[in-house]
Structure formats: structure tokens, C-alpha cells
Amino acid sequence: LDKAARDKKRFIWRPFVEHGDAGDATRGSLSVDAVFEAAESMGARSAAVIYLSGPPPMIESLTAELRRAGVSSDRVRVDAWT
């Protein structure tokens, strides 16, 4: 993902870690506000495609929150860990 971010000017990624060593990641829970902040930093809040990866309960919760915040389902991609 770091390489993609270097190669693609309009690609950013922000890892979040709740437990364990955070390294370069943001420590804490991912939130809708954090997603919007990342999109706004690119000037693309209304057009950003959002990719979420994590445990199913987190994905379900964030997807529902994004929908309530007005983000259409075609702008959200998910990878729920099994």
C-alpha cells in the first residue's frame, strides 16, 4: 500500500490499530470522522471510494455509519476478515 500511495497521487491509506504495536498506524478505532478527514485531505470527500478491511463487526458498523452519513454503497468497498 505504501508503494501504491507513492505511485498514485490520488491514493491514500490510513491504517488504524486498536491493540498491539501501532508502528506508523493511528492508534485507536477507525471512525466515520477519520474516513472523512482522510478524504478531505485529498479534496475528495464527496467522490472518494472508501476501502475498509477488518473484522466483520467493525465492517458492518462502519458501513452502516457511512450510509447514515450519506455515503452511497457504490463508494464503499469491503474486505471482512474471516
JSON list of C-alpha atoms in Angstrom, two decimals:
[
{"chain": "A", "resi": 1, "resn": "LEU", "atom": "CA", "xyz": [0.00, 0.00, 0.00]},
{"chain": "A", "resi": 2, "resn": "ASP", "atom": "CA", "xyz": [2.90, 2.35, 0.62]},
{"chain": "A", "resi": 3, "resn": "LYS", "atom": "CA", "xyz": [4.06, 1.80, -2.98]},
{"chain": "A", "resi": 4, "resn": "ALA", "atom": "CA", "xyz": [0.55, 2.45, -4.32]},
{"chain": "A", "resi": 5, "resn": "ALA", "atom": "CA", "xyz": [0.42, 5.68, -2.32]},
{"chain": "A", "resi": 6, "resn": "ARG", "atom": "CA", "xyz": [3.76, 6.77, -3.83]},
{"chain": "A", "resi": 7, "resn": "ASP", "atom": "CA", "xyz": [2.78, 5.79, -7.38]},
{"chain": "A", "resi": 8, "resn": "LYS", "atom": "CA", "xyz": [-0.80, 7.08, -7.38]},
{"chain": "A", "resi": 9, "resn": "LYS", "atom": "CA", "xyz": [-1.22, 10.71, -6.39]},
{"chain": "A", "resi": 10, "resn": "ARG", "atom": "CA", "xyz": [-4.92, 10.29, -5.58]},
{"chain": "A", "resi": 11, "resn": "PHE", "atom": "CA", "xyz": [-4.45, 7.17, -3.43]},
{"chain": "A", "resi": 12, "resn": "ILE", "atom": "CA", "xyz": [-4.02, 7.46, 0.31]},
{"chain": "A", "resi": 13, "resn": "TRP", "atom": "CA", "xyz": [-4.34, 4.92, 3.04]},
{"chain": "A", "resi": 14, "resn": "ARG", "atom": "CA", "xyz": [-4.58, 5.32, 6.77]},
{"chain": "A", "resi": 15, "resn": "PRO", "atom": "CA", "xyz": [-4.07, 2.24, 8.93]},
{"chain": "A", "resi": 16, "resn": "PHE", "atom": "CA", "xyz": [-5.69, 2.16, 12.36]},
{"chain": "A", "resi": 17, "resn": "VAL", "atom": "CA", "xyz": [-4.66, -0.24, 15.15]},
{"chain": "A", "resi": 18, "resn": "GLU", "atom": "CA", "xyz": [-6.68, -0.78, 18.32]},
{"chain": "A", "resi": 19, "resn": "HIS", "atom": "CA", "xyz": [-4.34, -3.23, 20.08]},
{"chain": "A", "resi": 20, "resn": "GLY", "atom": "CA", "xyz": [-0.66, -4.03, 19.93]},
{"chain": "A", "resi": 21, "resn": "ASP", "atom": "CA", "xyz": [2.18, -2.15, 18.27]},
{"chain": "A", "resi": 22, "resn": "ALA", "atom": "CA", "xyz": [0.79, 0.64, 16.13]},
{"chain": "A", "resi": 23, "resn": "GLY", "atom": "CA", "xyz": [4.05, 1.41, 14.30]},
{"chain": "A", "resi": 24, "resn": "ASP", "atom": "CA", "xyz": [3.16, 4.15, 11.79]},
{"chain": "A", "resi": 25, "resn": "ALA", "atom": "CA", "xyz": [-0.56, 3.48, 12.17]},
{"chain": "A", "resi": 26, "resn": "THR", "atom": "CA", "xyz": [-3.01, 5.62, 14.06]},
{"chain": "A", "resi": 27, "resn": "ARG", "atom": "CA", "xyz": [-3.78, 4.07, 17.44]},
{"chain": "A", "resi": 28, "resn": "GLY", "atom": "CA", "xyz": [-7.47, 3.75, 18.17]},
{"chain": "A", "resi": 29, "resn": "SER", "atom": "CA", "xyz": [-10.69, 2.85, 16.47]},
{"chain": "A", "resi": 30, "resn": "LEU", "atom": "CA", "xyz": [-11.46, 3.85, 12.91]},
{"chain": "A", "resi": 31, "resn": "SER", "atom": "CA", "xyz": [-14.39, 6.23, 12.73]},
{"chain": "A", "resi": 32, "resn": "VAL", "atom": "CA", "xyz": [-16.52, 7.88, 10.07]},
{"chain": "A", "resi": 33, "resn": "ASP", "atom": "CA", "xyz": [-14.92, 11.20, 11.05]},
{"chain": "A", "resi": 34, "resn": "ALA", "atom": "CA", "xyz": [-11.45, 9.75, 10.37]},
{"chain": "A", "resi": 35, "resn": "VAL", "atom": "CA", "xyz": [-12.62, 8.45, 6.98]},
{"chain": "A", "resi": 36, "resn": "PHE", "atom": "CA", "xyz": [-13.99, 11.88, 6.06]},
{"chain": "A", "resi": 37, "resn": "GLU", "atom": "CA", "xyz": [-10.82, 13.59, 7.30]},
{"chain": "A", "resi": 38, "resn": "ALA", "atom": "CA", "xyz": [-8.70, 11.37, 5.04]},
{"chain": "A", "resi": 39, "resn": "ALA", "atom": "CA", "xyz": [-10.96, 12.06, 2.05]},
{"chain": "A", "resi": 40, "resn": "GLU", "atom": "CA", "xyz": [-10.94, 15.80, 2.75]},
{"chain": "A", "resi": 41, "resn": "SER", "atom": "CA", "xyz": [-7.15, 15.81, 2.90]},
{"chain": "A", "resi": 42, "resn": "MET", "atom": "CA", "xyz": [-7.28, 14.81, -0.78]},
{"chain": "A", "resi": 43, "resn": "GLY", "atom": "CA", "xyz": [-10.07, 17.25, -1.60]},
{"chain": "A", "resi": 44, "resn": "ALA", "atom": "CA", "xyz": [-12.32, 14.31, -2.44]},
{"chain": "A", "resi": 45, "resn": "ARG", "atom": "CA", "xyz": [-14.83, 13.88, 0.37]},
{"chain": "A", "resi": 46, "resn": "SER", "atom": "CA", "xyz": [-17.83, 13.70, -1.96]},
{"chain": "A", "resi": 47, "resn": "ALA", "atom": "CA", "xyz": [-16.11, 11.47, -4.54]},
{"chain": "A", "resi": 48, "resn": "ALA", "atom": "CA", "xyz": [-13.75, 9.22, -2.57]},
{"chain": "A", "resi": 49, "resn": "VAL", "atom": "CA", "xyz": [-14.05, 5.46, -2.86]},
{"chain": "A", "resi": 50, "resn": "ILE", "atom": "CA", "xyz": [-13.62, 4.05, 0.63]},
{"chain": "A", "resi": 51, "resn": "TYR", "atom": "CA", "xyz": [-11.97, 0.67, 1.19]},
{"chain": "A", "resi": 52, "resn": "LEU", "atom": "CA", "xyz": [-12.49, -0.93, 4.60]},
{"chain": "A", "resi": 53, "resn": "SER", "atom": "CA", "xyz": [-10.68, -4.02, 5.81]},
{"chain": "A", "resi": 54, "resn": "GLY", "atom": "CA", "xyz": [-11.08, -5.68, 9.19]},
{"chain": "A", "resi": 55, "resn": "PRO", "atom": "CA", "xyz": [-13.23, -7.96, 11.32]},
{"chain": "A", "resi": 56, "resn": "PRO", "atom": "CA", "xyz": [-16.87, -8.33, 10.18]},
{"chain": "A", "resi": 57, "resn": "PRO", "atom": "CA", "xyz": [-18.43, -6.49, 13.17]},
{"chain": "A", "resi": 58, "resn": "MET", "atom": "CA", "xyz": [-16.23, -3.44, 12.50]},
{"chain": "A", "resi": 59, "resn": "ILE", "atom": "CA", "xyz": [-17.00, -3.50, 8.77]},
{"chain": "A", "resi": 60, "resn": "GLU", "atom": "CA", "xyz": [-20.76, -3.82, 9.39]},
{"chain": "A", "resi": 61, "resn": "SER", "atom": "CA", "xyz": [-20.75, -0.96, 11.89]},
{"chain": "A", "resi": 62, "resn": "LEU", "atom": "CA", "xyz": [-18.67, 1.40, 9.76]},
{"chain": "A", "resi": 63, "resn": "THR", "atom": "CA", "xyz": [-20.62, 0.59, 6.60]},
{"chain": "A", "resi": 64, "resn": "ALA", "atom": "CA", "xyz": [-23.89, 1.39, 8.38]},
{"chain": "A", "resi": 65, "resn": "GLU", "atom": "CA", "xyz": [-22.43, 4.64, 9.78]},
{"chain": "A", "resi": 66, "resn": "LEU", "atom": "CA", "xyz": [-21.18, 5.69, 6.35]},
{"chain": "A", "resi": 67, "resn": "ARG", "atom": "CA", "xyz": [-24.61, 5.02, 4.82]},
{"chain": "A", "resi": 68, "resn": "ARG", "atom": "CA", "xyz": [-26.27, 7.13, 7.56]},
{"chain": "A", "resi": 69, "resn": "ALA", "atom": "CA", "xyz": [-23.75, 9.88, 6.78]},
{"chain": "A", "resi": 70, "resn": "GLY", "atom": "CA", "xyz": [-24.88, 9.85, 3.14]},
{"chain": "A", "resi": 71, "resn": "VAL", "atom": "CA", "xyz": [-22.12, 7.79, 1.52]},
{"chain": "A", "resi": 72, "resn": "SER", "atom": "CA", "xyz": [-23.61, 5.65, -1.24]},
{"chain": "A", "resi": 73, "resn": "SER", "atom": "CA", "xyz": [-22.92, 1.92, -1.18]},
{"chain": "A", "resi": 74, "resn": "ASP", "atom": "CA", "xyz": [-21.20, 2.07, -4.58]},
{"chain": "A", "resi": 75, "resn": "ARG", "atom": "CA", "xyz": [-18.42, 4.16, -2.97]},
{"chain": "A", "resi": 76, "resn": "VAL", "atom": "CA", "xyz": [-17.66, 1.61, -0.22]},
{"chain": "A", "resi": 77, "resn": "ARG", "atom": "CA", "xyz": [-15.54, -1.50, -0.78]},
{"chain": "A", "resi": 78, "resn": "VAL", "atom": "CA", "xyz": [-15.06, -4.03, 2.00]},
{"chain": "A", "resi": 79, "resn": "ASP", "atom": "CA", "xyz": [-12.77, -6.90, 2.90]},
{"chain": "A", "resi": 80, "resn": "ALA", "atom": "CA", "xyz": [-14.19, -8.55, 6.01]},
{"chain": "A", "resi": 81, "resn": "TRP", "atom": "CA", "xyz": [-11.68, -10.87, 7.64]},
{"chain": "A", "resi": 82, "resn": "THR", "atom": "CA", "xyz": [-12.85, -14.39, 8.29]}
]
